[in-house]
Short mmCIF file of N, CA and C in Angstrom, two decimals:
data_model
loop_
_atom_site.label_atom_id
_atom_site.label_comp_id
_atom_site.label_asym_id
_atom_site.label_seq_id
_atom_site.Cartn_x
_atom_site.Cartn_y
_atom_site.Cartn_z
N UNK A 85 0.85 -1.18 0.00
CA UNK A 85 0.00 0.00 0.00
C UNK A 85 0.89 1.24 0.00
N UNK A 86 0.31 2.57 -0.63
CA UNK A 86 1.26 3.26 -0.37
C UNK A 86 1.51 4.31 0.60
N UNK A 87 2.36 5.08 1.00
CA UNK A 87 2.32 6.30 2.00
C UNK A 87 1.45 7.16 1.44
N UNK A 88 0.36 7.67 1.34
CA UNK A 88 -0.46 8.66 1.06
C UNK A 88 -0.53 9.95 1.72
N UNK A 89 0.44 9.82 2.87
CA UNK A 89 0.57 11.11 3.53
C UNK A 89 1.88 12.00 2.23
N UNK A 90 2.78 10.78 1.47
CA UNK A 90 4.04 11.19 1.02
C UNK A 90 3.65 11.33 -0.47
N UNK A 91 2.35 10.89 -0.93
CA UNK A 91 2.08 11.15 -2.55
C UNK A 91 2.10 12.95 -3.06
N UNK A 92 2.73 12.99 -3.97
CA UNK A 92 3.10 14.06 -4.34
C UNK A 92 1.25 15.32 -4.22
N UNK A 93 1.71 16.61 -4.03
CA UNK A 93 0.54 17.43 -3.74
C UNK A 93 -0.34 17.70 -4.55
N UNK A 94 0.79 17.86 -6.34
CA UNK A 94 -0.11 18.28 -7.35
C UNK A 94 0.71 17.50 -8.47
N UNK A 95 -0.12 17.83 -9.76
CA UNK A 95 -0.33 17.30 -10.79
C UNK A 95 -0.48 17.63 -11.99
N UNK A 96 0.06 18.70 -13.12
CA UNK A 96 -0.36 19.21 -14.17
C UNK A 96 -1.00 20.31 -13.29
N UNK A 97 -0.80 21.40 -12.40
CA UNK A 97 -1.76 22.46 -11.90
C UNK A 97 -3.13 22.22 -11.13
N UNK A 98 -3.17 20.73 -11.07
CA UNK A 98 -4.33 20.23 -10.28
C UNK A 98 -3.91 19.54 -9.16
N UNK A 99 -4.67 19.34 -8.07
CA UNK A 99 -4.02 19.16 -6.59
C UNK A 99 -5.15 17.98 -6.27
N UNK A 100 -4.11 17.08 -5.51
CA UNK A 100 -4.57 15.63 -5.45
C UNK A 100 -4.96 15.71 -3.75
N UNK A 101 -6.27 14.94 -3.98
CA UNK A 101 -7.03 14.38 -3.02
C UNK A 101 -7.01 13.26 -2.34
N UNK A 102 -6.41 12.68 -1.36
CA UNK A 102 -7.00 11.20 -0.82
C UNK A 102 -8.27 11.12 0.04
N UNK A 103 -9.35 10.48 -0.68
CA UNK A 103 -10.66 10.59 -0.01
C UNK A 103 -10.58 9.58 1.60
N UNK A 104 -10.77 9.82 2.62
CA UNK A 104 -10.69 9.19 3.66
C UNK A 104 -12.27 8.71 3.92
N UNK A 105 -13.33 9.59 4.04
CA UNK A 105 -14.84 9.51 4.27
C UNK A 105 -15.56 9.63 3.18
N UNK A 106 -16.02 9.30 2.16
CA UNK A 106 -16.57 9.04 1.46
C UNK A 106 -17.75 9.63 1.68
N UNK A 107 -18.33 10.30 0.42
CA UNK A 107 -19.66 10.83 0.42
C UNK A 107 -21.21 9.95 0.95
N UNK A 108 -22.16 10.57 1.81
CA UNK A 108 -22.93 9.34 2.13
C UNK A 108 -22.65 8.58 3.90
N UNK A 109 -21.51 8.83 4.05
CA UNK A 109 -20.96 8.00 5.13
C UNK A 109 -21.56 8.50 6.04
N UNK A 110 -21.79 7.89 7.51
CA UNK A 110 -22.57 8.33 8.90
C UNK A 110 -21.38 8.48 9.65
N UNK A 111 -19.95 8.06 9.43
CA UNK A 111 -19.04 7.96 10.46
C UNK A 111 -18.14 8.40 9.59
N UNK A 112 -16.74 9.24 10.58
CA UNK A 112 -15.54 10.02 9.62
C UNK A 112 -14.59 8.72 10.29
N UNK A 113 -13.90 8.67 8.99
CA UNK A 113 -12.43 7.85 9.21
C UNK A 113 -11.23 8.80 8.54
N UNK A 114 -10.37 8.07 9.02
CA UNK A 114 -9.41 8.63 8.79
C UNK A 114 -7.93 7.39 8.47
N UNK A 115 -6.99 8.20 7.25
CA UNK A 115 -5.94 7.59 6.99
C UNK A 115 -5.16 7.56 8.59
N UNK A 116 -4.38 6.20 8.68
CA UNK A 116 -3.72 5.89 9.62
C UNK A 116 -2.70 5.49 9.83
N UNK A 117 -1.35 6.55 9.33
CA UNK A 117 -0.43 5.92 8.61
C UNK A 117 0.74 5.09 9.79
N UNK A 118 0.06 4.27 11.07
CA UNK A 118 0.78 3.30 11.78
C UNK A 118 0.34 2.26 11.20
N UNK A 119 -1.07 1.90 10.75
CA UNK A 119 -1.09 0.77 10.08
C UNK A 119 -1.33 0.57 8.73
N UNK A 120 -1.20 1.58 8.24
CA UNK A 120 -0.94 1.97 6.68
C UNK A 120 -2.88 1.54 6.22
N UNK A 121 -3.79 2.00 7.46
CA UNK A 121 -4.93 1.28 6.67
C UNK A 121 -6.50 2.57 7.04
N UNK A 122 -7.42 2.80 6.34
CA UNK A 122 -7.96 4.05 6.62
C UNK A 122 -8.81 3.52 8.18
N UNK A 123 -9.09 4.25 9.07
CA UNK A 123 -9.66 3.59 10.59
C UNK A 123 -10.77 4.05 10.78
N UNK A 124 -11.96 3.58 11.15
CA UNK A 124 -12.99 4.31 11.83
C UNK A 124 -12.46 5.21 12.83
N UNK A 125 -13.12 6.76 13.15
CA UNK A 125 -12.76 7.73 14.17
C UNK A 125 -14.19 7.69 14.77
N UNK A 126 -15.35 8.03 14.83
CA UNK A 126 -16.42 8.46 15.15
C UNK A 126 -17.45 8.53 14.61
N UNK A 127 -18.58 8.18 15.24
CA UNK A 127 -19.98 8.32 14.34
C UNK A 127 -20.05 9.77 14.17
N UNK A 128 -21.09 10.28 13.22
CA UNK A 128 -21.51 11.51 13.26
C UNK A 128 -22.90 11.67 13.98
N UNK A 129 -23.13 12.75 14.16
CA UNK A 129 -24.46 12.95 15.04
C UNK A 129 -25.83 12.17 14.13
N UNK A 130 -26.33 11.50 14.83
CA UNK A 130 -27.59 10.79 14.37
C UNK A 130 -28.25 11.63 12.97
N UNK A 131 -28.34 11.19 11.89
CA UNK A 131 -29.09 11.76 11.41
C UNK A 131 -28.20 12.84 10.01
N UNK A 132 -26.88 12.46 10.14
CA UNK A 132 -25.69 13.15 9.58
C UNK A 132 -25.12 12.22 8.78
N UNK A 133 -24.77 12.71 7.41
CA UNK A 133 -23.98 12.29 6.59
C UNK A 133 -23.32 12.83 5.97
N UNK A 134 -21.87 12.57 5.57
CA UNK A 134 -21.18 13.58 4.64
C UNK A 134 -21.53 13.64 3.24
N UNK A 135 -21.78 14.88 3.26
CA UNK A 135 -22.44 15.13 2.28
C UNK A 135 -21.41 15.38 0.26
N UNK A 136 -20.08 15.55 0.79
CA UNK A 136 -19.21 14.87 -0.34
C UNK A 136 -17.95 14.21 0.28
N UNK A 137 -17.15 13.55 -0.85
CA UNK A 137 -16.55 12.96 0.09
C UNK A 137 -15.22 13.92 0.72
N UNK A 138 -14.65 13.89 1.58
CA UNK A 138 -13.75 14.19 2.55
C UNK A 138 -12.42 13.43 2.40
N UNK A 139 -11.21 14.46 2.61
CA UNK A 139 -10.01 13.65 2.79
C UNK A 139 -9.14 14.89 3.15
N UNK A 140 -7.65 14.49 2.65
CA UNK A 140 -6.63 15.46 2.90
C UNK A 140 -6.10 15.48 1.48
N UNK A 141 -4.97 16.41 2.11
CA UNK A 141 -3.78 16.40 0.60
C UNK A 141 -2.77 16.32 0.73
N UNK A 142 -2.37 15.00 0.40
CA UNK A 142 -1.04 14.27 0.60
C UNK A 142 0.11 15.33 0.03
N UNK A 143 1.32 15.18 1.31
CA UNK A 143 2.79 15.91 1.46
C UNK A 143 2.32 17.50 1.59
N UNK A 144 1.19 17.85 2.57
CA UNK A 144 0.94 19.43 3.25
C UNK A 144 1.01 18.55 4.67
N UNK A 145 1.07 19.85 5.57
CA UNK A 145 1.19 20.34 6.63
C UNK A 145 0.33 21.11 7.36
N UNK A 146 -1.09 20.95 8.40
CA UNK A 146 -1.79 22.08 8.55
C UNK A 146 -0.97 22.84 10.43
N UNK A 147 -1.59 23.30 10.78
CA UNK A 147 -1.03 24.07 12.19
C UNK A 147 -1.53 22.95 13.02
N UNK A 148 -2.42 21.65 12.61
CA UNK A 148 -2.91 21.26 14.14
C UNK A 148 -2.19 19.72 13.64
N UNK A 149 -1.29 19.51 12.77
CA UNK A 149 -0.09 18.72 12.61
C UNK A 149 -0.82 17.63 11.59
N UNK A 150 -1.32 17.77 11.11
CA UNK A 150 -2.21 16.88 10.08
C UNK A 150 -2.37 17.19 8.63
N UNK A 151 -2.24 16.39 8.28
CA UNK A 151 -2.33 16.96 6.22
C UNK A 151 -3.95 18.21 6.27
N UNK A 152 -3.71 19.58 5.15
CA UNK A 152 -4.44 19.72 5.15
C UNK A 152 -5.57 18.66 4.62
N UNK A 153 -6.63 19.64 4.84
CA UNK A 153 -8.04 18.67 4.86
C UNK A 153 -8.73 19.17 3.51
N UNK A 154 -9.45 18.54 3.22
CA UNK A 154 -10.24 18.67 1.84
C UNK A 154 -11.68 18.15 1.20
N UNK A 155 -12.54 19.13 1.17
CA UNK A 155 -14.04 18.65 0.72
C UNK A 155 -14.21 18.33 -0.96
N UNK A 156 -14.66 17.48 -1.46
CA UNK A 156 -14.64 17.62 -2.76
C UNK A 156 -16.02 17.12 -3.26
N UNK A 157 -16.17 18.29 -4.34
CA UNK A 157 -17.65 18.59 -4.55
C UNK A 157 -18.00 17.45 -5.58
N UNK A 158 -18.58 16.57 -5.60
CA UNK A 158 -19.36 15.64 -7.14
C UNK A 158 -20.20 15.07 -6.41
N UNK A 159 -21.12 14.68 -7.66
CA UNK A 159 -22.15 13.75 -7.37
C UNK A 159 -22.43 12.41 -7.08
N UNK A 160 -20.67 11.83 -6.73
CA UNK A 160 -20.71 10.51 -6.61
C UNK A 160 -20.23 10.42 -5.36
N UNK A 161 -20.41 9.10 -4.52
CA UNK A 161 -19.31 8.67 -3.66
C UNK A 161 -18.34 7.72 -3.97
N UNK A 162 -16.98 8.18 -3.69
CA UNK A 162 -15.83 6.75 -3.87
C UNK A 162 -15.66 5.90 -2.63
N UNK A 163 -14.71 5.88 -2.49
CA UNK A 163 -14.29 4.53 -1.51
C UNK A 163 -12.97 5.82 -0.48
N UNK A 164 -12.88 4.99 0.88
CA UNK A 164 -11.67 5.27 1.60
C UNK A 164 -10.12 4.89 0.29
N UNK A 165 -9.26 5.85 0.22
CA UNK A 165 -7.89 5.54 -0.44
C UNK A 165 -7.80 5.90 -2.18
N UNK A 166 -8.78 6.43 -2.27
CA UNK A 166 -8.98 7.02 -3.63
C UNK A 166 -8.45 8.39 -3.95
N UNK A 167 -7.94 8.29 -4.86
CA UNK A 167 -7.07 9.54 -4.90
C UNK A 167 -7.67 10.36 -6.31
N UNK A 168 -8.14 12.15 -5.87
CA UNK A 168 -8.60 12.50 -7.02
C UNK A 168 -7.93 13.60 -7.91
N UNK A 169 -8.04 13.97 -8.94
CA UNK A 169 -7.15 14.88 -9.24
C UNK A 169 -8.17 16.28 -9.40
N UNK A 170 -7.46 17.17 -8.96
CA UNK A 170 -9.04 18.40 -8.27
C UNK A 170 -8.62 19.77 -8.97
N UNK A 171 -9.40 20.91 -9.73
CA UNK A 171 -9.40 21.90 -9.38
C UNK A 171 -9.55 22.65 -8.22
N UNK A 172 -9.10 23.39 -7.23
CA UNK A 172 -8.91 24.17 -6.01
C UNK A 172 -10.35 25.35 -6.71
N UNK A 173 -11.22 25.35 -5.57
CA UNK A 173 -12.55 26.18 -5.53
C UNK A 173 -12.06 27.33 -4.77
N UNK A 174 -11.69 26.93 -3.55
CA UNK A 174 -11.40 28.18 -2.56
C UNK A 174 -11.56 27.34 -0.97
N UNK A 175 -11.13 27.79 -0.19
CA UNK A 175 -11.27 27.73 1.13
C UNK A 175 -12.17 28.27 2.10
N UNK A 176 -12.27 27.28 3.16
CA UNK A 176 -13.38 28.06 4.53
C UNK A 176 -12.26 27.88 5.41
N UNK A 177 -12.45 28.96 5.46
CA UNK A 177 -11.35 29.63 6.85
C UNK A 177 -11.83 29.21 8.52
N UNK A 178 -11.10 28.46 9.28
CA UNK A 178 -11.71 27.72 10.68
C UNK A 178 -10.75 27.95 11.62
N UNK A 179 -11.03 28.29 12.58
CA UNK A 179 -10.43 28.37 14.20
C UNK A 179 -11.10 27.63 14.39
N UNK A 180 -10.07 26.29 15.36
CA UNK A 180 -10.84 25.56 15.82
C UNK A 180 -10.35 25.10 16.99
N UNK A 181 -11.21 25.25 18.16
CA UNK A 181 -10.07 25.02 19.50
C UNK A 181 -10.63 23.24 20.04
N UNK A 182 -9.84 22.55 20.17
CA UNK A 182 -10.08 21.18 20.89
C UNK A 182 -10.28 21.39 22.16
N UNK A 183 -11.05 20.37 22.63
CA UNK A 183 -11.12 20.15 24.30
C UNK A 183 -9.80 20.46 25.11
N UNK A 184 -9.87 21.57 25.98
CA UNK A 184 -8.91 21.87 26.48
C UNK A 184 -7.31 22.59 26.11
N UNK A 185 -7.48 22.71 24.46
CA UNK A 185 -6.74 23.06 23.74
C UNK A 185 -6.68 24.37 23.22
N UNK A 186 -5.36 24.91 22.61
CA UNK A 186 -5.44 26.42 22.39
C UNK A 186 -6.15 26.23 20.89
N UNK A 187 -6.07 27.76 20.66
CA UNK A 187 -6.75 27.64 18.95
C UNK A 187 -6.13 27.52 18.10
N UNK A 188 -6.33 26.86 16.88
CA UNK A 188 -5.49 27.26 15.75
C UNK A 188 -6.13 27.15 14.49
N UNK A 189 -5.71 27.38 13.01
CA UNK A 189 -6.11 27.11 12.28
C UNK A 189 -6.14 25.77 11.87
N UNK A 190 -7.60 25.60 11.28
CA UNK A 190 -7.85 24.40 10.31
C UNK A 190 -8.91 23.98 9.40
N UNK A 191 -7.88 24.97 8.45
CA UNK A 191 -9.10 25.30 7.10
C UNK A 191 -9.71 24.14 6.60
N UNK A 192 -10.50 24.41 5.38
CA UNK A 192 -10.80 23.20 5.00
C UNK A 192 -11.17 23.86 3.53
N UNK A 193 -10.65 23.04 2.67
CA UNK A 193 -10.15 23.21 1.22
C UNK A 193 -11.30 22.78 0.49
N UNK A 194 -11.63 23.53 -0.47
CA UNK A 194 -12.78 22.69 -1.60
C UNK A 194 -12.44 22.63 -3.03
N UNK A 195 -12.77 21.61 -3.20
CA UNK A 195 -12.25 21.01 -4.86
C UNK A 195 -13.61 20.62 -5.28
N UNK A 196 -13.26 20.13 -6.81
CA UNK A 196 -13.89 19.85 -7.38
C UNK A 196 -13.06 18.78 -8.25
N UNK A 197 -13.74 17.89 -8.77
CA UNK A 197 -12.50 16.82 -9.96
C UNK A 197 -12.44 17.37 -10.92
N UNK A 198 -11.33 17.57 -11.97
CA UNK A 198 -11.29 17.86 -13.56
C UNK A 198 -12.06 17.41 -13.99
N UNK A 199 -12.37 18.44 -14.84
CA UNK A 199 -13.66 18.33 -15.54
C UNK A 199 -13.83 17.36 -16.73
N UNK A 200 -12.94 17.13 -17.14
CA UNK A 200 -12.87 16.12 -18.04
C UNK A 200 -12.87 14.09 -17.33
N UNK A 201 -12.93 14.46 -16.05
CA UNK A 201 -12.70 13.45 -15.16
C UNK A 201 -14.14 12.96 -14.36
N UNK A 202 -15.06 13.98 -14.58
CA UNK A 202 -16.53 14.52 -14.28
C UNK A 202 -17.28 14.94 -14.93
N UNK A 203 -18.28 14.96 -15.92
CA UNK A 203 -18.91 15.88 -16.77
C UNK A 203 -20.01 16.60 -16.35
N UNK A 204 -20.40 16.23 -14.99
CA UNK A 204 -21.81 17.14 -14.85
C UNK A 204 -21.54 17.98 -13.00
N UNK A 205 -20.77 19.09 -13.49
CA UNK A 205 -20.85 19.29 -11.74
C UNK A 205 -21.41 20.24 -11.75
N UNK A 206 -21.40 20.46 -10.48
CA UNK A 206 -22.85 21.57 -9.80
C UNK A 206 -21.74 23.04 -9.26
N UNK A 207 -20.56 22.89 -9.50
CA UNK A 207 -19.97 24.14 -9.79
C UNK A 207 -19.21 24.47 -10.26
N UNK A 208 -18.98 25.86 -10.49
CA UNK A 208 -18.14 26.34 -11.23
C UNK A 208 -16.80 26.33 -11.41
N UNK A 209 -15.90 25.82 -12.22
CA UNK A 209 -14.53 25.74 -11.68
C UNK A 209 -13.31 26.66 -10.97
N UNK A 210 -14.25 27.86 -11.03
CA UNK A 210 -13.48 28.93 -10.33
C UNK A 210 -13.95 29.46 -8.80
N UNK A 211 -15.34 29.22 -8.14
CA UNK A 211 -15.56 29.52 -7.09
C UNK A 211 -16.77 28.70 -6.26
N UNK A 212 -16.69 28.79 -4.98
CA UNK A 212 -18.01 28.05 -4.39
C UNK A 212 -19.15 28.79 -4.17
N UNK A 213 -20.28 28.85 -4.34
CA UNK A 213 -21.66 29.62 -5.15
C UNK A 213 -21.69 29.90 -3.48
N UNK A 214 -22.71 30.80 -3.47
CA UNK A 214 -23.23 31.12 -1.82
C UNK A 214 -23.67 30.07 -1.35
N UNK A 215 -25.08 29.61 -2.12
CA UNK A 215 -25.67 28.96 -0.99
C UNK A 215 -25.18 27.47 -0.76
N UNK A 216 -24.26 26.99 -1.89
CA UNK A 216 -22.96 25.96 -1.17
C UNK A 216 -22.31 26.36 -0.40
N UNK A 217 -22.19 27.69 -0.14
CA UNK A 217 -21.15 27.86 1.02
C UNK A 217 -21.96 27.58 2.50
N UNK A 218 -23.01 28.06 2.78
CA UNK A 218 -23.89 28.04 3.75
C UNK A 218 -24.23 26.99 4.07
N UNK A 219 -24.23 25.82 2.73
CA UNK A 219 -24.75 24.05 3.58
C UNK A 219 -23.66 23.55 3.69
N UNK A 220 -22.15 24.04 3.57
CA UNK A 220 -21.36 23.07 4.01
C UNK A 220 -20.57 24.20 5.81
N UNK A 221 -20.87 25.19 5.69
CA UNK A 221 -20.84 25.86 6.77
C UNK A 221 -21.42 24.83 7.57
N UNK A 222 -22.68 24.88 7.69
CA UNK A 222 -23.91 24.41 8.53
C UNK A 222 -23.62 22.62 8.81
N UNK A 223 -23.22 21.99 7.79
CA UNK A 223 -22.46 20.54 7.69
C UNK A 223 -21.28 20.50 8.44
N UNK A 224 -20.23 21.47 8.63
CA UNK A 224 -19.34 21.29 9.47
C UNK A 224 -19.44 21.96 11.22
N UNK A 225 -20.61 22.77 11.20
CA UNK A 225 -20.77 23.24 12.64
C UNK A 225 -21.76 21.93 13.12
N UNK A 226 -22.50 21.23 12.43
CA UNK A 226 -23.27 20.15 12.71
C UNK A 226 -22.26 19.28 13.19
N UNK A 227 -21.29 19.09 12.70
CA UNK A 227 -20.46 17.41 12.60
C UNK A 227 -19.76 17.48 13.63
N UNK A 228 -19.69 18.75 14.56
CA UNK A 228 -18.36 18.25 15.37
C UNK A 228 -19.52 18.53 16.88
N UNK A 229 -20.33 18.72 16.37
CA UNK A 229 -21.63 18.82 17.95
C UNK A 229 -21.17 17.38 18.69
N UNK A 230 -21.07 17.80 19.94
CA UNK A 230 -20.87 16.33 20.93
C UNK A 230 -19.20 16.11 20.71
N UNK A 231 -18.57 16.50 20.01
CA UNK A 231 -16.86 16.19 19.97
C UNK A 231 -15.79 16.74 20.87
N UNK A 232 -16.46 18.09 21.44
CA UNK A 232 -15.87 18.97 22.43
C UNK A 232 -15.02 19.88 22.07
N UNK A 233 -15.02 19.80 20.83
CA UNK A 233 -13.92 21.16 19.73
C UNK A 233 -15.54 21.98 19.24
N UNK A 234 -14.45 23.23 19.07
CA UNK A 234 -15.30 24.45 18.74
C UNK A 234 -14.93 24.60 17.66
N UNK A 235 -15.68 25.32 16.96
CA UNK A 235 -14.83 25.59 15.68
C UNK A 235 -15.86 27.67 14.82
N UNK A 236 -14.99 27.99 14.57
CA UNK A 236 -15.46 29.48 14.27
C UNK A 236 -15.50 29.73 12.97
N UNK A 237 -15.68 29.87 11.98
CA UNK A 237 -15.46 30.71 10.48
C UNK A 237 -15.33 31.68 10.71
N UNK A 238 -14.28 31.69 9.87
CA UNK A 238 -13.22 33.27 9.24
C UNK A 238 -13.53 33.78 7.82
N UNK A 239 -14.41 33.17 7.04
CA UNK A 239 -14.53 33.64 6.15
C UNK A 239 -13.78 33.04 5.01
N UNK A 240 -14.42 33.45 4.09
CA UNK A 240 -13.83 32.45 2.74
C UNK A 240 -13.00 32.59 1.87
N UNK A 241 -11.86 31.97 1.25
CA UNK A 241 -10.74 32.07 0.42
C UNK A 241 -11.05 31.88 -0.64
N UNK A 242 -10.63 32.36 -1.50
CA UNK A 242 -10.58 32.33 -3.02
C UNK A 242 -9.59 31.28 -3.63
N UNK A 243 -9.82 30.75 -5.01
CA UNK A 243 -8.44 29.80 -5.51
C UNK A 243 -7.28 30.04 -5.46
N UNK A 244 -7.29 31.86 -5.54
CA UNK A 244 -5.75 32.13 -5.35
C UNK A 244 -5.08 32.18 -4.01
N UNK A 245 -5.78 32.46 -3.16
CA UNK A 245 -5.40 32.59 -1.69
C UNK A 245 -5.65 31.54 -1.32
N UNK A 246 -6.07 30.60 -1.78
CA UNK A 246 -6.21 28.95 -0.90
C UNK A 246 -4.81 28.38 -1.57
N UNK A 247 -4.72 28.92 -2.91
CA UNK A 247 -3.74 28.07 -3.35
C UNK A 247 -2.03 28.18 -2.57
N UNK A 248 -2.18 29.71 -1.99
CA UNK A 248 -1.39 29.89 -1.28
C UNK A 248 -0.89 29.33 0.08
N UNK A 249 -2.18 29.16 0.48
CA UNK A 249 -2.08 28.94 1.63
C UNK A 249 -1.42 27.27 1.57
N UNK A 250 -2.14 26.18 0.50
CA UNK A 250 -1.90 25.21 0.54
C UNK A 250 -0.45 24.71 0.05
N UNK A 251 0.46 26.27 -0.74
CA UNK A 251 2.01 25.84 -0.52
C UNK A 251 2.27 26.20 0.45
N UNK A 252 2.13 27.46 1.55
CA UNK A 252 2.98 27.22 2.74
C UNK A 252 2.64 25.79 3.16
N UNK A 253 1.58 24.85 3.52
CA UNK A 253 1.24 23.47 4.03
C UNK A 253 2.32 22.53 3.27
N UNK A 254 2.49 22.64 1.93
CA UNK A 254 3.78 22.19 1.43
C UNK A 254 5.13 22.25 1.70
N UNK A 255 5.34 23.30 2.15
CA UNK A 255 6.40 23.85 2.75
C UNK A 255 6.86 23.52 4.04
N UNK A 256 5.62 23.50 5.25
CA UNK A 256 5.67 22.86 6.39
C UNK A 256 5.90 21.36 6.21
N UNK A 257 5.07 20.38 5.27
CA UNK A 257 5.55 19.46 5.13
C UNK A 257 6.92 19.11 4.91
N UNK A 258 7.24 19.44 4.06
CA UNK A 258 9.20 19.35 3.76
C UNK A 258 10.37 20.14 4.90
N UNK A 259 9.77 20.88 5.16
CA UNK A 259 10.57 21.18 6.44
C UNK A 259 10.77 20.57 7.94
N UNK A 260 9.35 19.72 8.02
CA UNK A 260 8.64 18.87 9.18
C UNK A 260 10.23 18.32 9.50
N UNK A 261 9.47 17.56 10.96
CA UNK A 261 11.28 17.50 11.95
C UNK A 261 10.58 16.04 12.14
#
């Protein structure tokens, strides 16, 4: 199997996804790279499903020591370990403090697959529409109810400023100790 934390970030100008939770799912998992295998973490609140699928982006770095994270918009669900190749939409900007923990950032990235890889998506390849922004707002203040982390929006990034943000995460990665 391979290191998916170590698969390269991008691709021809498009930035690769490993889906961990799958669209549809009631419970988030997560890659686990002690046993090289994706793990159940937690149910979601009764009544909750992710609504696309979820992952990170292999060889970044976020502030709370974890690959950034990544929503990706289509109409299908894949599987845990699937890797996609994405146009960058823009970012939701998150403070998010853990139980007992200080704050920090931990954005969360939105893609979409190449379009030639997808033919019918519901957005645009350059930005996330409002009222997508508002149900996945509302999807991530839902999901962490009962977890004991808070989490705040900062407001939303654009492709160019996400894209930024997601080389410094590159950068932290390769520098990592």
């Amino acid at each position: 199997m391979p290191d998916y934390l170590k698969l390269p970030t991008t691709t021809k100008g498009l930035v690769r996804v490993v889906i961990e939770t799958p669209r549809g799912a009631a419970a988030k998992m997560a890659y686990d790279p002690a046993i090289q295998a994706f793990a159940y973490v937690r149910p979601l609140p009764v009544g909750m499903a992710y609504p696309y699928d979820w992952g990170f982006i292999p060889s970044t770095l976020g502030e709370d020591g974890d690959p950034l994270d990544g929503l990706v918009i289509h109409q299908t669900a894949t599987a845990p370990g699937i890797v996609i190749k994405c146009d960058l939409l823009g970012a939701l900007r998150v403070k998010q403090k853990d139980k007992g923990g200080a704050a920090l950032r931990n954005d969360r990235y939105i893609f979409c697959p190449r379009k030639e890889d997808a033919e019918d998506e519901l957005v645009a390849a350059d930005h996330v529409p409002e009222h997508l922004r508002r149900e996945i707002e509302q999807f991530f203040r839902s999901s962490v109810s009962e977890t004991g982390k808070e989490i705040r929006f900062k407001g939303w990034q654009d492709a160019k400023a996400a894209r930024k943000s997601i080389k410094k995460g590159m950068k932290a990665f390769a520098t990592r100790k």
